[in-house]
Amino acid sequence: MNADLVIVGSGFFGLTIAEQAATELGLKVVVLDRRHHIGGNAYSEKEEQTGIEVHRYGAHLFHTSNERVWEYVNRFTTFTNYVHKVYGVHKGEVFSLPINLATINQFFRANLTPAQAQALIQEQAGELAGTDPQNLNDKGIQLIGRPLYEAFIKHYTGKQWQTDPKDLPADIISRLPVRYNYDNRYFNDKYEGLPTDGYTAWIEKMAEHANIEVRLNTDFFDESHEYSKDKVVGNIPVIYTGPVDRYFDFAEGDLSWRTIDFEEEVLGVGDFQGTSVVNYNDSDVAYTRIIEPRHFHPEREYQTEKTVVMREFSRAAEKGDEPYYPINTAADRERLLKYRDLAAAEKDVLFGGRLGTYKYLDMHMAIGSALTMFDNKIRPHFESGSSIE
Ligand code: FAD
Ligand code: NA
């Protein structure tokens, strides 16, 4: 054992810390991942029959308004000028999403100006004006009115949560964006694009430093290797980006997550849906959306005989499933507070990333918070001996 720093998890959080520790401080870093590949959930690979890059753990779109993060990620990859847009099928018709003036005018078969559309939605939202919505269904109606809510939000959300929105807490949504213009860019961020040579090339570049050793197929809790929890904690500082409840043997109970099942299919047509993401907003199909990854890279010369699509099915995660989105019930929030206390008391171990903090983090947020942790905790520890809490 001669590492200066052990990092559990090779997702964007772990790799950002590893890269900074090696480049800025010259530390010897060992990164463990229990999976057979690096990159965490951002990992992508070529689908075998088509050669099309697929995001193995769901579509990943990079976007940020954070100047520091944008400068940082551009050290490892360039980005294409891909701009994300989403369409949705409702009652056999295709609409532009998120709800914008095109959606509204198509839906109401109208030619409303921005002001007229706004007045109409306000009037429809007035149905539950002055009431305090006790569930997601009432909240949705209060935000955008019943017609649009029932067409585009109700069943989609019901499928995401596998629960009738009448039985979901109102606080799952605080706002539903409606744009009173024809802008249908999905993200509002200043920078957006996809890594030119794919996610895996980007991720590998981050781990390229000679001082970084990545050990795949290696679980931190498996005691058969030299960097396992029992040997390392207390001897070498650890950055842990796995599930916080697992670290403490679920002592305060399990934190609950949603997962997604991906049904992948290669089709004998060059183009299945003409765009990368189509949502299915009604309850008559079980999947929430179909991804067609070739459209993430229109600049590439993919073959034109075949395409690959993924249908997404959402459900509560059970033990052994990939945890994707925190469910964040009242019980989860209570448990998380206890886990946070345990994590703070765990000497020389820092918890980070989406699993380590039980927070949904976009890639730019995971990278940004890793840069902050490096500046505030890791650099001071190695440069001036301050303790890692
Ligand atoms: P992860 O990527 O989850 O990495 C954690 C790593 O830790 C994993 O590789 C895991 O194998 C490893 N690990 C866990 N336990 C152990 C253990 N005991 N021993 C060894 N290794 C362990 N972000 C965007 O910006 N845009 C998007 O469009 C987007 N889409 C997403 C879609 C889905 C379905 C999901 C789930 C996430 C999406 N994200 C998106 C978020 C993005 O994936 C995260 O920001 C990123 O994964 C966070 O990185 P991380 O390092 O915190 O966690
Ligand atoms: Na700690």
PDB file of N, CA and C and ligand atoms in Angstrom, residues 7-15 32-35 37-42 57-63 187 199 215 218-222 240-243 246 260 262 289 312 322-325 352-356 360-367, ligand 1:
ATOM      1  N   ILE A   7      -9.715   6.607  -3.687  1.00  0.00           N
ATOM      2  CA  ILE A   7     -11.004   7.131  -4.122  1.00  0.00           C
ATOM      3  C   ILE A   7     -11.899   5.960  -4.488  1.00  0.00           C
ATOM      4  N   VAL A   8     -13.073   5.924  -3.883  1.00  0.00           N
ATOM      5  CA  VAL A   8     -14.017   4.844  -4.167  1.00  0.00           C
ATOM      6  C   VAL A   8     -15.037   5.361  -5.171  1.00  0.00           C
ATOM      7  N   GLY A   9     -14.970   4.835  -6.399  1.00  0.00           N
ATOM      8  CA  GLY A   9     -15.895   5.258  -7.453  1.00  0.00           C
ATOM      9  C   GLY A   9     -15.192   6.078  -8.515  1.00  0.00           C
ATOM     10  N   SER A  10     -15.309   5.644  -9.772  1.00  0.00           N
ATOM     11  CA  SER A  10     -14.642   6.344 -10.871  1.00  0.00           C
ATOM     12  C   SER A  10     -15.629   7.131 -11.728  1.00  0.00           C
ATOM     13  N   GLY A  11     -16.705   7.613 -11.107  1.00  0.00           N
ATOM     14  CA  GLY A  11     -17.612   8.531 -11.804  1.00  0.00           C
ATOM     15  C   GLY A  11     -16.974   9.912 -11.887  1.00  0.00           C
ATOM     16  N   PHE A  12     -17.721  10.891 -12.369  1.00  0.00           N
ATOM     17  CA  PHE A  12     -17.153  12.232 -12.544  1.00  0.00           C
ATOM     18  C   PHE A  12     -16.676  12.830 -11.230  1.00  0.00           C
ATOM     19  N   PHE A  13     -17.369  12.526 -10.139  1.00  0.00           N
ATOM     20  CA  PHE A  13     -16.915  13.089  -8.868  1.00  0.00           C
ATOM     21  C   PHE A  13     -15.542  12.522  -8.505  1.00  0.00           C
ATOM     22  N   GLY A  14     -15.440  11.207  -8.480  1.00  0.00           N
ATOM     23  CA  GLY A  14     -14.184  10.561  -8.097  1.00  0.00           C
ATOM     24  C   GLY A  14     -13.039  10.907  -9.036  1.00  0.00           C
ATOM     25  N   LEU A  15     -13.316  10.927 -10.328  1.00  0.00           N
ATOM     26  CA  LEU A  15     -12.231  11.200 -11.285  1.00  0.00           C
ATOM     27  C   LEU A  15     -11.758  12.642 -11.234  1.00  0.00           C
ATOM     28  N   LEU A  32     -10.857   3.016  -7.017  1.00  0.00           N
ATOM     29  CA  LEU A  32     -11.500   1.702  -7.092  1.00  0.00           C
ATOM     30  C   LEU A  32     -12.863   1.839  -7.743  1.00  0.00           C
ATOM     31  N   ASP A  33     -13.222   0.869  -8.571  1.00  0.00           N
ATOM     32  CA  ASP A  33     -14.614   0.802  -9.007  1.00  0.00           C
ATOM     33  C   ASP A  33     -15.047  -0.645  -9.073  1.00  0.00           C
ATOM     34  N   ARG A  34     -16.227  -0.904  -8.579  1.00  0.00           N
ATOM     35  CA  ARG A  34     -16.694  -2.300  -8.571  1.00  0.00           C
ATOM     36  C   ARG A  34     -17.165  -2.734  -9.952  1.00  0.00           C
ATOM     37  N   ARG A  35     -17.453  -1.766 -10.819  1.00  0.00           N
ATOM     38  CA  ARG A  35     -17.872  -2.114 -12.177  1.00  0.00           C
ATOM     39  C   ARG A  35     -16.659  -2.513 -13.021  1.00  0.00           C
ATOM     40  N   HIS A  37     -15.841  -1.076 -15.749  1.00  0.00           N
ATOM     41  CA  HIS A  37     -15.434   0.068 -16.566  1.00  0.00           C
ATOM     42  C   HIS A  37     -15.380   1.318 -15.701  1.00  0.00           C
ATOM     43  N   ILE A  38     -14.672   2.343 -16.187  1.00  0.00           N
ATOM     44  CA  ILE A  38     -14.656   3.604 -15.452  1.00  0.00           C
ATOM     45  C   ILE A  38     -15.789   4.513 -15.945  1.00  0.00           C
ATOM     46  N   GLY A  39     -15.955   5.639 -15.232  1.00  0.00           N
ATOM     47  CA  GLY A  39     -16.890   6.652 -15.705  1.00  0.00           C
ATOM     48  C   GLY A  39     -18.225   6.695 -14.983  1.00  0.00           C
ATOM     49  N   GLY A  40     -18.489   5.717 -14.126  1.00  0.00           N
ATOM     50  CA  GLY A  40     -19.773   5.729 -13.424  1.00  0.00           C
ATOM     51  C   GLY A  40     -20.919   5.705 -14.420  1.00  0.00           C
ATOM     52  N   ASN A  41     -21.959   6.444 -14.121  1.00  0.00           N
ATOM     53  CA  ASN A  41     -23.149   6.394 -14.960  1.00  0.00           C
ATOM     54  C   ASN A  41     -23.009   7.139 -16.279  1.00  0.00           C
ATOM     55  N   ALA A  42     -21.920   7.866 -16.458  1.00  0.00           N
ATOM     56  CA  ALA A  42     -21.743   8.581 -17.724  1.00  0.00           C
ATOM     57  C   ALA A  42     -21.087   7.698 -18.790  1.00  0.00           C
ATOM     58  N   TYR A  57     -26.071   3.909 -19.112  1.00  0.00           N
ATOM     59  CA  TYR A  57     -26.937   4.130 -17.949  1.00  0.00           C
ATOM     60  C   TYR A  57     -27.913   5.281 -18.196  1.00  0.00           C
ATOM     61  N   GLY A  58     -28.376   5.392 -19.437  1.00  0.00           N
ATOM     62  CA  GLY A  58     -29.348   6.438 -19.743  1.00  0.00           C
ATOM     63  C   GLY A  58     -28.693   7.633 -20.424  1.00  0.00           C
ATOM     64  N   ALA A  59     -29.489   8.336 -21.223  1.00  0.00           N
ATOM     65  CA  ALA A  59     -28.992   9.458 -22.023  1.00  0.00           C
ATOM     66  C   ALA A  59     -28.325  10.503 -21.144  1.00  0.00           C
ATOM     67  N   HIS A  60     -27.137  10.918 -21.505  1.00  0.00           N
ATOM     68  CA  HIS A  60     -26.403  11.941 -20.762  1.00  0.00           C
ATOM     69  C   HIS A  60     -26.128  13.156 -21.646  1.00  0.00           C
ATOM     70  N   LEU A  61     -26.729  14.284 -21.275  1.00  0.00           N
ATOM     71  CA  LEU A  61     -26.549  15.527 -22.018  1.00  0.00           C
ATOM     72  C   LEU A  61     -25.735  16.471 -21.169  1.00  0.00           C
ATOM     73  N   PHE A  62     -24.645  16.961 -21.715  1.00  0.00           N
ATOM     74  CA  PHE A  62     -23.828  17.868 -20.915  1.00  0.00           C
ATOM     75  C   PHE A  62     -24.274  19.310 -21.116  1.00  0.00           C
ATOM     76  N   HIS A  63     -24.433  20.011 -20.015  1.00  0.00           N
ATOM     77  CA  HIS A  63     -24.799  21.434 -20.068  1.00  0.00           C
ATOM     78  C   HIS A  63     -24.349  22.087 -18.773  1.00  0.00           C
ATOM     79  N   PHE A 187     -32.484  22.796 -22.389  1.00  0.00           N
ATOM     80  CA  PHE A 187     -31.681  23.377 -21.302  1.00  0.00           C
ATOM     81  C   PHE A 187     -31.506  24.883 -21.500  1.00  0.00           C
ATOM     82  N   TYR A 199     -18.224   9.935 -24.436  1.00  0.00           N
ATOM     83  CA  TYR A 199     -17.994  10.077 -22.999  1.00  0.00           C
ATOM     84  C   TYR A 199     -16.796   9.277 -22.523  1.00  0.00           C
ATOM     85  N   ARG A 215      -8.433   0.657 -10.406  1.00  0.00           N
ATOM     86  CA  ARG A 215      -8.657  -0.787 -10.229  1.00  0.00           C
ATOM     87  C   ARG A 215     -10.135  -1.091 -10.427  1.00  0.00           C
ATOM     88  N   THR A 218     -13.408  -3.975  -8.526  1.00  0.00           N
ATOM     89  CA  THR A 218     -12.881  -3.989  -7.162  1.00  0.00           C
ATOM     90  C   THR A 218     -13.845  -3.248  -6.236  1.00  0.00           C
ATOM     91  N   ASP A 219     -14.461  -3.995  -5.338  1.00  0.00           N
ATOM     92  CA  ASP A 219     -15.428  -3.411  -4.408  1.00  0.00           C
ATOM     93  C   ASP A 219     -14.700  -3.029  -3.116  1.00  0.00           C
ATOM     94  N   PHE A 220     -14.919  -1.802  -2.675  1.00  0.00           N
ATOM     95  CA  PHE A 220     -14.288  -1.277  -1.470  1.00  0.00           C
ATOM     96  C   PHE A 220     -14.563  -2.157  -0.244  1.00  0.00           C
ATOM     97  N   PHE A 221     -15.725  -2.804  -0.240  1.00  0.00           N
ATOM     98  CA  PHE A 221     -16.115  -3.588   0.949  1.00  0.00           C
ATOM     99  C   PHE A 221     -15.666  -5.046   0.881  1.00  0.00           C
ATOM    100  N   ASP A 222     -15.075  -5.407  -0.243  1.00  0.00           N
ATOM    101  CA  ASP A 222     -14.570  -6.763  -0.400  1.00  0.00           C
ATOM    102  C   ASP A 222     -13.168  -6.819   0.211  1.00  0.00           C
ATOM    103  N   TYR A 240     -15.093   8.788  -0.686  1.00  0.00           N
ATOM    104  CA  TYR A 240     -16.052   7.711  -0.927  1.00  0.00           C
ATOM    105  C   TYR A 240     -17.251   8.238  -1.714  1.00  0.00           C
ATOM    106  N   THR A 241     -17.472   7.712  -2.922  1.00  0.00           N
ATOM    107  CA  THR A 241     -18.610   8.175  -3.743  1.00  0.00           C
ATOM    108  C   THR A 241     -19.640   7.067  -3.980  1.00  0.00           C
ATOM    109  N   GLY A 242     -19.579   6.011  -3.181  1.00  0.00           N
ATOM    110  CA  GLY A 242     -20.621   4.977  -3.247  1.00  0.00           C
ATOM    111  C   GLY A 242     -21.812   5.376  -2.373  1.00  0.00           C
ATOM    112  N   PRO A 243     -22.816   4.512  -2.252  1.00  0.00           N
ATOM    113  CA  PRO A 243     -24.012   4.827  -1.445  1.00  0.00           C
ATOM    114  C   PRO A 243     -23.670   4.998   0.033  1.00  0.00           C
ATOM    115  N   ARG A 246     -24.877   2.214   2.416  1.00  0.00           N
ATOM    116  CA  ARG A 246     -24.061   0.999   2.324  1.00  0.00           C
ATOM    117  C   ARG A 246     -22.782   1.115   3.159  1.00  0.00           C
ATOM    118  N   ILE A 260     -34.227   2.683 -13.585  1.00  0.00           N
ATOM    119  CA  ILE A 260     -34.821   2.609 -14.922  1.00  0.00           C
ATOM    120  C   ILE A 260     -34.389   1.298 -15.559  1.00  0.00           C
ATOM    121  N   PHE A 262     -33.841  -0.415 -19.134  1.00  0.00           N
ATOM    122  CA  PHE A 262     -33.670  -0.016 -20.535  1.00  0.00           C
ATOM    123  C   PHE A 262     -33.915  -1.234 -21.428  1.00  0.00           C
ATOM    124  N   ARG A 289     -40.239   6.941 -22.347  1.00  0.00           N
ATOM    125  CA  ARG A 289     -39.693   7.608 -23.525  1.00  0.00           C
ATOM    126  C   ARG A 289     -38.867   6.639 -24.348  1.00  0.00           C
ATOM    127  N   GLU A 312     -37.500   3.273 -22.144  1.00  0.00           N
ATOM    128  CA  GLU A 312     -37.212   3.407 -20.713  1.00  0.00           C
ATOM    129  C   GLU A 312     -38.448   3.137 -19.862  1.00  0.00           C
ATOM    130  N   GLU A 322     -29.700  -0.715 -10.014  1.00  0.00           N
ATOM    131  CA  GLU A 322     -28.929   0.523 -10.047  1.00  0.00           C
ATOM    132  C   GLU A 322     -29.753   1.658  -9.442  1.00  0.00           C
ATOM    133  N   PRO A 323     -29.231   2.341  -8.421  1.00  0.00           N
ATOM    134  CA  PRO A 323     -29.962   3.492  -7.868  1.00  0.00           C
ATOM    135  C   PRO A 323     -29.777   4.721  -8.760  1.00  0.00           C
ATOM    136  N   TYR A 324     -30.856   5.296  -9.276  1.00  0.00           N
ATOM    137  CA  TYR A 324     -30.733   6.419 -10.220  1.00  0.00           C
ATOM    138  C   TYR A 324     -31.208   7.764  -9.672  1.00  0.00           C
ATOM    139  N   TYR A 325     -32.427   7.795  -9.160  1.00  0.00           N
ATOM    140  CA  TYR A 325     -32.959   9.084  -8.672  1.00  0.00           C
ATOM    141  C   TYR A 325     -33.407   8.918  -7.221  1.00  0.00           C
ATOM    142  N   GLY A 352     -18.807  12.047  -1.122  1.00  0.00           N
ATOM    143  CA  GLY A 352     -19.167  12.964  -2.209  1.00  0.00           C
ATOM    144  C   GLY A 352     -19.916  12.267  -3.316  1.00  0.00           C
ATOM    145  N   GLY A 353     -20.332  13.069  -4.307  1.00  0.00           N
ATOM    146  CA  GLY A 353     -21.043  12.511  -5.462  1.00  0.00           C
ATOM    147  C   GLY A 353     -22.495  12.236  -5.145  1.00  0.00           C
ATOM    148  N   ARG A 354     -23.187  11.729  -6.133  1.00  0.00           N
ATOM    149  CA  ARG A 354     -24.645  11.592  -5.982  1.00  0.00           C
ATOM    150  C   ARG A 354     -25.032  10.468  -5.023  1.00  0.00           C
ATOM    151  N   LEU A 355     -24.241   9.399  -4.973  1.00  0.00           N
ATOM    152  CA  LEU A 355     -24.573   8.288  -4.075  1.00  0.00           C
ATOM    153  C   LEU A 355     -24.114   8.587  -2.658  1.00  0.00           C
ATOM    154  N   GLY A 356     -22.975   9.268  -2.549  1.00  0.00           N
ATOM    155  CA  GLY A 356     -22.398   9.566  -1.244  1.00  0.00           C
ATOM    156  C   GLY A 356     -23.158  10.652  -0.505  1.00  0.00           C
ATOM    157  N   TYR A 360     -29.604  14.021  -6.415  1.00  0.00           N
ATOM    158  CA  TYR A 360     -29.441  13.976  -7.860  1.00  0.00           C
ATOM    159  C   TYR A 360     -28.475  15.085  -8.261  1.00  0.00           C
ATOM    160  N   LEU A 361     -27.411  14.731  -8.948  1.00  0.00           N
ATOM    161  CA  LEU A 361     -26.445  15.734  -9.411  1.00  0.00           C
ATOM    162  C   LEU A 361     -26.265  15.576 -10.910  1.00  0.00           C
ATOM    163  N   ASP A 362     -26.455  16.636 -11.666  1.00  0.00           N
ATOM    164  CA  ASP A 362     -26.042  16.602 -13.058  1.00  0.00           C
ATOM    165  C   ASP A 362     -24.518  16.516 -13.100  1.00  0.00           C
ATOM    166  N   MET A 363     -23.991  16.152 -14.267  1.00  0.00           N
ATOM    167  CA  MET A 363     -22.535  16.004 -14.373  1.00  0.00           C
ATOM    168  C   MET A 363     -21.794  17.269 -13.968  1.00  0.00           C
ATOM    169  N   HIS A 364     -22.269  18.410 -14.442  1.00  0.00           N
ATOM    170  CA  HIS A 364     -21.547  19.647 -14.118  1.00  0.00           C
ATOM    171  C   HIS A 364     -21.585  19.938 -12.618  1.00  0.00           C
ATOM    172  N   MET A 365     -22.652  19.473 -11.948  1.00  0.00           N
ATOM    173  CA  MET A 365     -22.738  19.686 -10.500  1.00  0.00           C
ATOM    174  C   MET A 365     -21.796  18.745  -9.761  1.00  0.00           C
ATOM    175  N   ALA A 366     -21.709  17.499 -10.238  1.00  0.00           N
ATOM    176  CA  ALA A 366     -20.780  16.546  -9.616  1.00  0.00           C
ATOM    177  C   ALA A 366     -19.341  17.048  -9.773  1.00  0.00           C
ATOM    178  N   ILE A 367     -19.006  17.534 -10.969  1.00  0.00           N
ATOM    179  CA  ILE A 367     -17.648  18.037 -11.212  1.00  0.00           C
ATOM    180  C   ILE A 367     -17.397  19.300 -10.387  1.00  0.00           C
TER     181      ILE A 367
HETATM  182  P1  FAD B   1     -21.566   7.844 -10.406  1.00  0.00           P
HETATM  183  O1  FAD B   1     -21.402   8.209 -11.822  1.00  0.00           O
HETATM  184  O2  FAD B   1     -22.754   7.065 -10.017  1.00  0.00           O
HETATM  185  O3  FAD B   1     -20.259   7.053  -9.958  1.00  0.00           O
HETATM  186  C1  FAD B   1     -20.165   6.337  -8.747  1.00  0.00           C
HETATM  187  C2  FAD B   1     -19.259   5.147  -8.961  1.00  0.00           C
HETATM  188  O4  FAD B   1     -18.985   4.538  -7.706  1.00  0.00           O
HETATM  189  C3  FAD B   1     -19.863   4.070  -9.838  1.00  0.00           C
HETATM  190  O5  FAD B   1     -19.024   3.824 -10.934  1.00  0.00           O
HETATM  191  C4  FAD B   1     -19.963   2.866  -8.910  1.00  0.00           C
HETATM  192  O6  FAD B   1     -19.727   1.639  -9.573  1.00  0.00           O
HETATM  193  C5  FAD B   1     -18.873   3.160  -7.898  1.00  0.00           C
HETATM  194  N1  FAD B   1     -19.067   2.472  -6.629  1.00  0.00           N
HETATM  195  C6  FAD B   1     -20.155   2.494  -5.820  1.00  0.00           C
HETATM  196  N2  FAD B   1     -19.969   1.725  -4.742  1.00  0.00           N
HETATM  197  C7  FAD B   1     -18.728   1.194  -4.844  1.00  0.00           C
HETATM  198  C8  FAD B   1     -17.961   0.294  -4.042  1.00  0.00           C
HETATM  199  N3  FAD B   1     -18.441  -0.221  -2.896  1.00  0.00           N
HETATM  200  N4  FAD B   1     -16.712  -0.028  -4.436  1.00  0.00           N
HETATM  201  C9  FAD B   1     -16.206   0.447  -5.606  1.00  0.00           C
HETATM  202  N5  FAD B   1     -16.902   1.311  -6.401  1.00  0.00           N
HETATM  203  C10 FAD B   1     -18.143   1.663  -6.033  1.00  0.00           C
HETATM  204  N6  FAD B   1     -26.173  14.362 -15.764  1.00  0.00           N
HETATM  205  C11 FAD B   1     -26.171  15.342 -16.694  1.00  0.00           C
HETATM  206  O7  FAD B   1     -25.448  16.316 -16.539  1.00  0.00           O
HETATM  207  N7  FAD B   1     -26.943  15.234 -17.817  1.00  0.00           N
HETATM  208  C12 FAD B   1     -27.752  14.172 -18.052  1.00  0.00           C
HETATM  209  O8  FAD B   1     -28.441  14.113 -19.077  1.00  0.00           O
HETATM  210  C13 FAD B   1     -27.783  13.127 -17.077  1.00  0.00           C
HETATM  211  N8  FAD B   1     -28.588  12.058 -17.250  1.00  0.00           N
HETATM  212  C14 FAD B   1     -28.603  11.091 -16.276  1.00  0.00           C
HETATM  213  C15 FAD B   1     -29.453  10.005 -16.446  1.00  0.00           C
HETATM  214  C16 FAD B   1     -29.527   9.021 -15.474  1.00  0.00           C
HETATM  215  C17 FAD B   1     -30.443   7.840 -15.662  1.00  0.00           C
HETATM  216  C18 FAD B   1     -28.741   9.143 -14.300  1.00  0.00           C
HETATM  217  C19 FAD B   1     -28.815   8.108 -13.211  1.00  0.00           C
HETATM  218  C20 FAD B   1     -27.894  10.213 -14.148  1.00  0.00           C
HETATM  219  C21 FAD B   1     -27.824  11.203 -15.130  1.00  0.00           C
HETATM  220  N9  FAD B   1     -26.975  12.288 -14.992  1.00  0.00           N
HETATM  221  C22 FAD B   1     -26.961  13.267 -15.935  1.00  0.00           C
HETATM  222  C23 FAD B   1     -26.150  12.438 -13.794  1.00  0.00           C
HETATM  223  C24 FAD B   1     -24.746  11.896 -13.933  1.00  0.00           C
HETATM  224  O9  FAD B   1     -24.771  10.519 -14.223  1.00  0.00           O
HETATM  225  C25 FAD B   1     -24.065  12.194 -12.596  1.00  0.00           C
HETATM  226  O10 FAD B   1     -23.786  13.534 -12.485  1.00  0.00           O
HETATM  227  C26 FAD B   1     -22.802  11.516 -12.407  1.00  0.00           C
HETATM  228  O11 FAD B   1     -22.997  10.129 -12.530  1.00  0.00           O
HETATM  229  C27 FAD B   1     -22.320  11.808 -11.022  1.00  0.00           C
HETATM  230  O12 FAD B   1     -21.148  11.214 -10.858  1.00  0.00           O
HETATM  231  P2  FAD B   1     -20.769  10.524  -9.505  1.00  0.00           P
HETATM  232  O13 FAD B   1     -19.319  10.323  -9.636  1.00  0.00           O
HETATM  233  O14 FAD B   1     -21.290  11.254  -8.345  1.00  0.00           O
HETATM  234  O15 FAD B   1     -21.575   9.123  -9.478  1.00  0.00           O
END
